[in-house]
Coordinates of C-alpha atoms in Angstrom, one line a residue:
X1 CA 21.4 -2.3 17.1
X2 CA 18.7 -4.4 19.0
X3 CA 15.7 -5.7 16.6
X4 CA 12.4 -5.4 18.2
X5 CA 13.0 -9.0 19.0
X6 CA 16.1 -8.2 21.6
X7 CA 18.2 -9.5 19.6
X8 CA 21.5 -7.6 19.1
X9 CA 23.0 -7.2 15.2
X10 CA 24.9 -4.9 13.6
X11 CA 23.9 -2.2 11.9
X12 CA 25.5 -1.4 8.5
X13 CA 26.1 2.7 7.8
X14 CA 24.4 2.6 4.6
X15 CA 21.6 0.6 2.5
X16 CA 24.0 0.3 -0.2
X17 CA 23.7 -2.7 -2.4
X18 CA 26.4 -5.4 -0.8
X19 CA 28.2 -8.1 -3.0
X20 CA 26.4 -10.8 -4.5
X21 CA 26.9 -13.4 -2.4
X22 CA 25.5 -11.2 0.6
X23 CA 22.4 -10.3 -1.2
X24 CA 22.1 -14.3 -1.8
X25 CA 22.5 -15.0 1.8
X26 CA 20.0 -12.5 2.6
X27 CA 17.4 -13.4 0.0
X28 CA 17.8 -17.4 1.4
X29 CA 17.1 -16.0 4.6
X30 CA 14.3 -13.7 3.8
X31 CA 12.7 -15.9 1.1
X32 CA 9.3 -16.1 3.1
X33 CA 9.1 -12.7 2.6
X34 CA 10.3 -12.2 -1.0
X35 CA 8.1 -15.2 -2.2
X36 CA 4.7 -13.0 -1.3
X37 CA 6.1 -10.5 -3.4
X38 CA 6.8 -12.3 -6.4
X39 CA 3.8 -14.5 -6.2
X40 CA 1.7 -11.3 -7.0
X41 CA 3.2 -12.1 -10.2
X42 CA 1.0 -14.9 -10.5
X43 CA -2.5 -14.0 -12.2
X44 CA -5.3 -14.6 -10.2
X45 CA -8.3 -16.7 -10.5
X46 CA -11.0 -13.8 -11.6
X47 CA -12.0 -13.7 -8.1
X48 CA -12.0 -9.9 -7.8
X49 CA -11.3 -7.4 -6.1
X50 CA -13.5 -7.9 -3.1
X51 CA -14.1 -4.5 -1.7
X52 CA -13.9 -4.0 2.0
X53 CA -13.2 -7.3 3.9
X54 CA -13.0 -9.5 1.1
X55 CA -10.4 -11.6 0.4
X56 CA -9.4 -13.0 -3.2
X57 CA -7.5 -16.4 -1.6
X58 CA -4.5 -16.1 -4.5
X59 CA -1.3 -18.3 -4.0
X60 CA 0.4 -15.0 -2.6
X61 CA -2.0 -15.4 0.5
X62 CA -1.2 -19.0 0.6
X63 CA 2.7 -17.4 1.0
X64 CA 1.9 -15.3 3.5
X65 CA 0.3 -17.7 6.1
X66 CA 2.9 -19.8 5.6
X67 CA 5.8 -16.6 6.3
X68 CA 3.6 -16.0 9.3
X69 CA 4.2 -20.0 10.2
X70 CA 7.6 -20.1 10.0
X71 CA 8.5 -16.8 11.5
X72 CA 6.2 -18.2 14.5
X73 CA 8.3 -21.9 14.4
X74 CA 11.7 -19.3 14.4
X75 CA 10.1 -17.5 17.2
X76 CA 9.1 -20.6 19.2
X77 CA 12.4 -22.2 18.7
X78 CA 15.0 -19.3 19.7
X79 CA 12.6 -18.6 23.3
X80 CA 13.2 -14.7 23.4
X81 CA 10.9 -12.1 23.6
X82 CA 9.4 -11.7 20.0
X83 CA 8.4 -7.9 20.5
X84 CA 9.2 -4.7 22.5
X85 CA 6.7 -3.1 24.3
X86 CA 5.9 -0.5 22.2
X87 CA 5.9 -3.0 19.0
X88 CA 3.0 -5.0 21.2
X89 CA 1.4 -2.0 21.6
X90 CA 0.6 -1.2 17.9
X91 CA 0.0 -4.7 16.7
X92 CA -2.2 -4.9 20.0
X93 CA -4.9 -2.6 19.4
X94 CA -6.2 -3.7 16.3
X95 CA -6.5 -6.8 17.5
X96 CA -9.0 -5.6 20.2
X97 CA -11.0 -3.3 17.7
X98 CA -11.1 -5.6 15.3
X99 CA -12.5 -8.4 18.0
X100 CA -14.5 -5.9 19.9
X101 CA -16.4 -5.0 16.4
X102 CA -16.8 -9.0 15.8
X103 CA -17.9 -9.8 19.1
X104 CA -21.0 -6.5 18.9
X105 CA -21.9 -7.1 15.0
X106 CA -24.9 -7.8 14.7
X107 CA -24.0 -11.0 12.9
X108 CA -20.7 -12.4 14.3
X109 CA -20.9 -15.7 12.7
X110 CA -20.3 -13.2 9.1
X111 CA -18.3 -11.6 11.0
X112 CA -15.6 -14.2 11.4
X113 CA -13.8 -13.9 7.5
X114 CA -13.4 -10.1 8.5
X115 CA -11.5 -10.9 11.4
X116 CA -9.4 -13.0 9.8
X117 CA -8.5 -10.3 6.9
X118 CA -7.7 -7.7 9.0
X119 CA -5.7 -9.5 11.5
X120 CA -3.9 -11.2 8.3
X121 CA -3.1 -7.7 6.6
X122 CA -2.3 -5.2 9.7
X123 CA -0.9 -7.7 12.3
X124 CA 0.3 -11.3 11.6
X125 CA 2.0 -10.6 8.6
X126 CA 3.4 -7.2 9.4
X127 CA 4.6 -8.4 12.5
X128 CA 6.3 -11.7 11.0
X129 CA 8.1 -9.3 8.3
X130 CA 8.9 -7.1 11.0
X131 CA 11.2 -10.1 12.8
X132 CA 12.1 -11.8 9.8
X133 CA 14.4 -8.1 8.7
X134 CA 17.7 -8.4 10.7
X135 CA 19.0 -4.9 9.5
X136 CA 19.3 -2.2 7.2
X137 CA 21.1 -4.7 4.3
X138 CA 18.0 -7.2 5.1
X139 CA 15.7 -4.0 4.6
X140 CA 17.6 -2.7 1.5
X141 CA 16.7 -6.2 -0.2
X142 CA 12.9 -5.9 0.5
X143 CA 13.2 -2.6 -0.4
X144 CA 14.5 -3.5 -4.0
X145 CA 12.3 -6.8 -4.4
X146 CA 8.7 -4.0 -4.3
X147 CA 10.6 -2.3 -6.9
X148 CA 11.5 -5.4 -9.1
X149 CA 8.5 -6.2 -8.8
X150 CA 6.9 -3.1 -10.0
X151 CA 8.8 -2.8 -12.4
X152 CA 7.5 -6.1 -13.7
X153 CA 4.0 -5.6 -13.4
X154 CA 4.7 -2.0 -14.7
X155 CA 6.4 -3.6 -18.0
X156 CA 3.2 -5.9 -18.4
X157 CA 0.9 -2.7 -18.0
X158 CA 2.4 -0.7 -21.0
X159 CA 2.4 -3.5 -23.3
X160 CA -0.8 -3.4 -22.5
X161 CA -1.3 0.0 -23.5
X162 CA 0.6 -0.1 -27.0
X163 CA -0.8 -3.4 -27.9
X164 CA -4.6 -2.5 -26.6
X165 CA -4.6 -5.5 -24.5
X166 CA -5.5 -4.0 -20.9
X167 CA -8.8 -3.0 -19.2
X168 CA -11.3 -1.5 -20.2
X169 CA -11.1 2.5 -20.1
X170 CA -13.4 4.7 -22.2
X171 CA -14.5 2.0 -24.7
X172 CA -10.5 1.1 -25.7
X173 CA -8.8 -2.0 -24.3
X174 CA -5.9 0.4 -23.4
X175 CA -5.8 0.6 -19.3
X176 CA -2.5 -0.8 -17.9
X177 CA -3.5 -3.3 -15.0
X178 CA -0.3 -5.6 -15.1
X179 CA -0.9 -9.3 -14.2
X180 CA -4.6 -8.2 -11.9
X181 CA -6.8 -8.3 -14.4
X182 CA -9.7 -5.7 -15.0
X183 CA -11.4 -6.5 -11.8
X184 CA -8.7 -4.9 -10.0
X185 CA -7.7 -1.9 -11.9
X186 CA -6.0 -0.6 -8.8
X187 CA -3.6 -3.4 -8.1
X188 CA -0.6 -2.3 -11.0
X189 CA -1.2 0.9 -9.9
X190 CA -0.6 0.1 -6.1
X191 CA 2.7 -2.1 -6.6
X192 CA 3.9 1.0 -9.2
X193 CA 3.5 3.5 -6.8
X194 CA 5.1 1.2 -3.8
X195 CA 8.1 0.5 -6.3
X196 CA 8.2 4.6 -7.4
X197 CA 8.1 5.5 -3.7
X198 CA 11.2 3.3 -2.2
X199 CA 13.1 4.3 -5.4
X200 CA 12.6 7.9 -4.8
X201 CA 13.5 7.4 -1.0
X202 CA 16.4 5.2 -1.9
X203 CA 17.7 8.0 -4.5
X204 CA 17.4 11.2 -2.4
X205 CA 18.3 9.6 0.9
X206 CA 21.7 7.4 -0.1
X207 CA 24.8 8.3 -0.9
X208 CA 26.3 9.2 -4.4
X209 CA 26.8 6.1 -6.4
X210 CA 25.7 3.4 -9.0
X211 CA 22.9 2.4 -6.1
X212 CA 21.5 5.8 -6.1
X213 CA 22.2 6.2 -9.7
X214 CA 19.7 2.7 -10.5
X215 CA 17.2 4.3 -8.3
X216 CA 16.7 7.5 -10.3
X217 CA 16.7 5.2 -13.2
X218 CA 14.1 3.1 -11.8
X219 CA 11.7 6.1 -10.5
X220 CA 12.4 7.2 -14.0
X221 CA 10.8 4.0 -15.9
X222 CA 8.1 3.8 -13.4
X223 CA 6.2 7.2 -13.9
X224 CA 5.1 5.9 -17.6
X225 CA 2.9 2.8 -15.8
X226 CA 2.2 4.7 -13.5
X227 CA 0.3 7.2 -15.5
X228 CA -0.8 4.8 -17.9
X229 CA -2.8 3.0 -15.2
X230 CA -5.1 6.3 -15.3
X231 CA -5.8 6.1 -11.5
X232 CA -6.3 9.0 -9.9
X233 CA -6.2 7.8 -6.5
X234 CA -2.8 6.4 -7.0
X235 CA -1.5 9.5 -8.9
X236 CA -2.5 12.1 -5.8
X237 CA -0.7 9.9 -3.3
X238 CA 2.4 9.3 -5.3
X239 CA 2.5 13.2 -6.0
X240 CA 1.6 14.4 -2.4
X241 CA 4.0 11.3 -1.1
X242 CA 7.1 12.2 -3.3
X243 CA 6.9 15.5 -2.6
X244 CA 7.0 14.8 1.1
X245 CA 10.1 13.0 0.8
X246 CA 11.3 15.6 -1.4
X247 CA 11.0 18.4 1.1
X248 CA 12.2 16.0 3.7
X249 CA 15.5 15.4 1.5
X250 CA 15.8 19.8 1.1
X251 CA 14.4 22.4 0.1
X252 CA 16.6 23.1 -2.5
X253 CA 16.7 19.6 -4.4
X254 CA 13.1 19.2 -3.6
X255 CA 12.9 22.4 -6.2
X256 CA 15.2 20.5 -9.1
X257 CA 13.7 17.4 -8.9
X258 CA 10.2 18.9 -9.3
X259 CA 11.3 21.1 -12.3
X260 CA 12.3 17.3 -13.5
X261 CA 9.5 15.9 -12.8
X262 CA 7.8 18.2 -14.2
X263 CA 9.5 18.2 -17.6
X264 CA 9.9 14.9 -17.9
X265 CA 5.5 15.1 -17.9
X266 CA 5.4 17.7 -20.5
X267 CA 7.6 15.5 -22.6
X268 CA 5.7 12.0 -22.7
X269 CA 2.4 13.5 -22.1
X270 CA 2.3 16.6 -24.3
X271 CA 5.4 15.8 -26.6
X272 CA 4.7 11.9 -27.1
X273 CA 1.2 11.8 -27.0
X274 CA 1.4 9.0 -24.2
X275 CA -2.1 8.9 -22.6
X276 CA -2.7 11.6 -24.9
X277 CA -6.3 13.5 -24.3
X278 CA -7.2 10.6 -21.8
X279 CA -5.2 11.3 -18.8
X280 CA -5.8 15.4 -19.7
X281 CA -9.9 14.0 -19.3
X282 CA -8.5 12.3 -16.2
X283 CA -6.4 14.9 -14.7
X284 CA -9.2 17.3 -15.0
X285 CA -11.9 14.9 -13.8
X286 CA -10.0 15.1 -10.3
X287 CA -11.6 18.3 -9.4
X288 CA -14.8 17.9 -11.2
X289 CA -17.1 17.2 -7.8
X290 CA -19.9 19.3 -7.6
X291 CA -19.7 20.3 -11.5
X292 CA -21.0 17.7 -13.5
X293 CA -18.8 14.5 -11.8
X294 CA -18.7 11.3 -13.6
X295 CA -20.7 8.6 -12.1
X296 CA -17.8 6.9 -10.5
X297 CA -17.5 10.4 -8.2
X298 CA -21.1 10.0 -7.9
X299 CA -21.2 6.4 -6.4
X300 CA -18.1 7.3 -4.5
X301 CA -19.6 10.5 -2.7
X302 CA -22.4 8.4 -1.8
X303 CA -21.5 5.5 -0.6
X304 CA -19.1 7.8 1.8
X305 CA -22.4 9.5 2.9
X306 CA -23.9 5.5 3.7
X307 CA -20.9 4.9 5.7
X308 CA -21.2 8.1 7.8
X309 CA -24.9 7.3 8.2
X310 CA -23.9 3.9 9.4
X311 CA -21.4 5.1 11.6
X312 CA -23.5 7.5 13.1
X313 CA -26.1 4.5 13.8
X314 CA -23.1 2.6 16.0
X315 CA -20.7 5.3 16.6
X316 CA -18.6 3.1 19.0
X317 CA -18.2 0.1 17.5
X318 CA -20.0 0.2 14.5
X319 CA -22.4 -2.2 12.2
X320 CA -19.7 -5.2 12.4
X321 CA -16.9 -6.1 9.8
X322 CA -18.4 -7.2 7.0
X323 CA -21.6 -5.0 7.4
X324 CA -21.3 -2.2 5.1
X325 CA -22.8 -4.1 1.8
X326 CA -25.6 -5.4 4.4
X327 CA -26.4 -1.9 5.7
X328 CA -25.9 -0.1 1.9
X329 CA -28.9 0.1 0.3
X330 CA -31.1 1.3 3.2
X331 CA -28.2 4.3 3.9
X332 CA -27.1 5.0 0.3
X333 CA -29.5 7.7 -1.8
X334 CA -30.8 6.9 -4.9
X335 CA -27.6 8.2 -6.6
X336 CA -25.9 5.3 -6.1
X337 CA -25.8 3.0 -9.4
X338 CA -25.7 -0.4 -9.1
X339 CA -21.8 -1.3 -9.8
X340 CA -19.0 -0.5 -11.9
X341 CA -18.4 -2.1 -15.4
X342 CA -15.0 -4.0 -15.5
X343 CA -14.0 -5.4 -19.0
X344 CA -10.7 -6.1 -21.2
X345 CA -7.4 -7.7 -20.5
X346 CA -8.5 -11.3 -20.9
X347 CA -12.0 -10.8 -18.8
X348 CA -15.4 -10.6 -20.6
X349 CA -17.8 -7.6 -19.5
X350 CA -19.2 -7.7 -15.9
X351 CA -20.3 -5.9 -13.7
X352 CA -18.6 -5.4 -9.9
X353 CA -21.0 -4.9 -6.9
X354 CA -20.1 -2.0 -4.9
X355 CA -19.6 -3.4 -1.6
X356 CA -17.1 -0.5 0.2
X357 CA -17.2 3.0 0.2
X358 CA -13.5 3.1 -1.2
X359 CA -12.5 5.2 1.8
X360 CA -10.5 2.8 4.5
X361 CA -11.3 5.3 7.2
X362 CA -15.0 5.7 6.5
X363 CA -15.3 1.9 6.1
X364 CA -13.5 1.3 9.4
X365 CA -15.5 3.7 11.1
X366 CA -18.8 2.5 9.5
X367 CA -18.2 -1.5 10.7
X368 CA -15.7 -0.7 13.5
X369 CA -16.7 2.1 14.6
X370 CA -14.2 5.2 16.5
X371 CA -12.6 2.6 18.5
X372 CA -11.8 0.4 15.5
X373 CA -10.5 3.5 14.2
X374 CA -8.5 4.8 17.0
X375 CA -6.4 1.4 16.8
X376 CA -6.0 0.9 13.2
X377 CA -5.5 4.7 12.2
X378 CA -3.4 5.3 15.9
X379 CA -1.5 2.5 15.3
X380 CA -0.4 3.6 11.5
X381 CA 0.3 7.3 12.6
X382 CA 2.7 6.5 15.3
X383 CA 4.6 4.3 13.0
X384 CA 5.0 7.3 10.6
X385 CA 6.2 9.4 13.3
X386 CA 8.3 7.3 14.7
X387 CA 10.0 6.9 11.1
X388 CA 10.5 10.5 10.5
X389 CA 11.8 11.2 13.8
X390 CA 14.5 8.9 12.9
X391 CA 15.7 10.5 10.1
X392 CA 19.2 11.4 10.6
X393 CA 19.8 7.3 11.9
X394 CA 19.7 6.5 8.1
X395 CA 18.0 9.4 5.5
X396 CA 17.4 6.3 3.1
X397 CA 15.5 4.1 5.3
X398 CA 13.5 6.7 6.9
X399 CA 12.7 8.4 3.5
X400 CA 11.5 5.4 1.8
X401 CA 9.6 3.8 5.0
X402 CA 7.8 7.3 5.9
X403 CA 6.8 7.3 1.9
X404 CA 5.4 4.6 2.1
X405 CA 3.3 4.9 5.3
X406 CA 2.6 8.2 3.6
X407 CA 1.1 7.0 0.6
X408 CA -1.1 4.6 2.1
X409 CA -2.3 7.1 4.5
X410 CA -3.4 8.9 1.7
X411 CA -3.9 7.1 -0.2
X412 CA -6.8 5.6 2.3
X413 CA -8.7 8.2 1.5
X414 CA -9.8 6.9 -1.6
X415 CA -8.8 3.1 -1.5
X416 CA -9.4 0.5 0.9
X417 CA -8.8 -3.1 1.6
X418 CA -9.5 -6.0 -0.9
X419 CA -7.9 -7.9 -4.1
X420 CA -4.9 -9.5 -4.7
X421 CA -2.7 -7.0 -3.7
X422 CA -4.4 -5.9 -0.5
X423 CA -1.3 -8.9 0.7
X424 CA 1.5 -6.7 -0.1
X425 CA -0.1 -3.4 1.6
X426 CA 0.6 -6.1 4.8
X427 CA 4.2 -6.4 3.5
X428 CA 4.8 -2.6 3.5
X429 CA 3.4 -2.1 6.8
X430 CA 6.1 -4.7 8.1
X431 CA 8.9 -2.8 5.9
X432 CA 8.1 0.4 7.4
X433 CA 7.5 -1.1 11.5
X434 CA 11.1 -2.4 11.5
X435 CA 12.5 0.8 10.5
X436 CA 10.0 2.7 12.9
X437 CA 10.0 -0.2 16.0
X438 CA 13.6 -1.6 16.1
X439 CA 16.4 0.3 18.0
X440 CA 18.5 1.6 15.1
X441 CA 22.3 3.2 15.8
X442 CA 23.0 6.3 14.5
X443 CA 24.6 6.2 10.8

């Protein structure tokens, strides 16, 4: 094949695991990338999880300037084209939305830390991962290093839950957050549902064998953090994402594996008692909107309303990045309560300012307006079609990178940028762009 660098390699038939010594020479050679991943291991500092444009500056941030450095040196050094066209293409535009919104906010100088987060998490580093993967083998290491890792951070979340040591949830210290602390409650439940996603695509799209075999086993263990993280954001896109690749896999499996799925629910949830009458509360709470929401459905219906009264203020190119806590309180009804309480695993009570609508399209639209949109949002949707259309090059690959554009995508809808593990979202972009942007052989 020929990376999106030029470069020709070969292409291996499968991503089946190769001997030890390969996967050693592939992690020396990838270990800018890997390092970003297991340095969200690494608590961090209480900053928070900064909604919107925030960033938290942890040491996994740190890593990925420095992958974005060295892929640039490697770049520099070897004088070939770094991108195709069409790569230049989707890291190009949201460079220009992002800039364009900067450059009309109506304070750039605020402006300027925005920029830098969103060219850091949907173009620098996605691209550097993107040239950094060689091939499929390369891919199949990254691959299993998201779900190491959330298998990890899943681990740390249900020893939270038996030993009540997690955040806060319902007055009990019970909520599994792995190593992110209560002040970002989503970030075990992001790197679960990453790790649960690749294992799914891994399992239903490779070949019969010990390698699909761990990945069943894998997707297995991770359901229990999953729903023991009791977010409902993250269990809607790993539901409506695994059932994608389900259907994409057959029709026919995509039935056995949900009967599986299904039982395996029934059994830790209603036979084991594990969340008990929480995650029933939880579960049910999902379609509670107009009848009697809880106040976090309140505050997150509203602040979606601010950002479309914002956006309909600046409709090209919206109030600026960084704008949205700025223009809140004079878009945002009375409804709106004046932040969340975070508490438990190791942090003392506080409360978090709400400073994003938890919606990444409504908050791109409300600071970047429909052009920031149109490049962030085009840019993600043609690397999702460009996966899926190559699905018979490699069923594994393209099931486990359309997953996880598929997740985020939905997972948008009720998430957006900011905490510590907003780095790795930019790590998964890059995952799935090599799959979707390099010129793969057929299988």
């Amino acid at each position: 094949m020929t990376t999106a660098t030029g470069t020709a390699v070969t292409v291996p038939a499968t991503t089946t695991a190769p001997d030890v010594r390969d996967w050693a020479r592939r992690a020396g050679a990838l270990s800018p990338v890997l390092a970003v991943i297991a340095l969200l291991l690494v608590p961090g500092g209480g900053g928070g999880a900064q909604g919107g444009t925030g960033g938290s500056g942890t040491v996994a941030d740190a890593a990925s300037g420095l992958l974005v450095l060295i892929c640039l040196v490697r770049v520099v050094r070897s004088g070939a084209r770094p991108l195709s066209r069409v790569a230049a293409v989707v890291f190009g535009l949201p460079v220009f939305g992002v800039c364009l919104a900067a450059i009309t906010s109506h304070d750039p100088g605020a402006s300027l830390p925005g920029v830098a987060r969103y060219l850091q998490i949907f173009v620098l580093v996605p691209a550097a991962v993107l040239l950094t993967i060689r091939d499929r083998r390369d891919f199949a290491v990254v691959a299993w290093a998201l779900v190491g890792l959330a298998l990890l951070e899943g681990g740390v979340g249900v020893l939270q839950y038996l030993t009540g040591t997690g955040a806060s949830y319902q007055g009990e210290d019970i909520r599994a957050v792995g190593t992110f602390g209560a002040t970002d409650v989503m970030g075990m439940a992001t790197v679960v549902s990453y790790g649960l996603v690749v294992a799914t695509g891994l399992a239903l799209g490779g070949r019969a064998g010990r390698t699909r075999t761990a990945a069943l086993v894998c997707a297995g263990l991770l359901f229990l953090p999953l729903v023991l993280s009791f977010s409902r954001g993250a269990w809607i896109a790993t539901v409506l994402t695994c059932g994608i690749q389900l259907v994409l896999s057959g029709l026919l499996r995509a039935g056995r594996v949900a009967l599986a799925a299904a039982a395996l629910g029934v059994v830790l949830v209603g036979g084991f008692g594990v969340g008990g009458d929480m995650v029933k509360e939880r579960v049910s709470s999902i379609t509670q909107v107009a009848a009697a929401p809880d106040q976090s459905v309140t505050d997150r219906y509203t602040m979606w309303a601010a950002a479309g009264r914002m956006w309909s203020g600046e409709p090209l190119t919206g109030v600026g990045l960084k704008g949205f806590p700025a223009y809140r309180d004079s878009n945002a009804s009375l409804a709106l309560s004046s932040g969340s309480d975070t508490a438990g695993a190791g942090a003392a009570f506080a409360r978090q300012p709400l400073l994003s609508p938890h919606n990444m399209y409504l908050l791109i639209l409300s600071e970047q307006g429909l052009v920031g949109l149109l490049a962030l949002a085009g840019g993600w949707v043609a690397l999702l079609v460009a996966a899926l259309r190559r699905r018979r090059l490699g069923p594994d690959c393209a099931l486990v990178a359309a997953g996880l554009l598929s997740w985020q995508l939905i997972d948008f809808f009720y998430a957006d940028i900011g905490g510590p593990s907003t780095v790795l979202m930019s790590v998964v972009f890059g995952l799935a762009a090599w799959w979707s942007l390099a010129e793969v052989d057929r299988a």
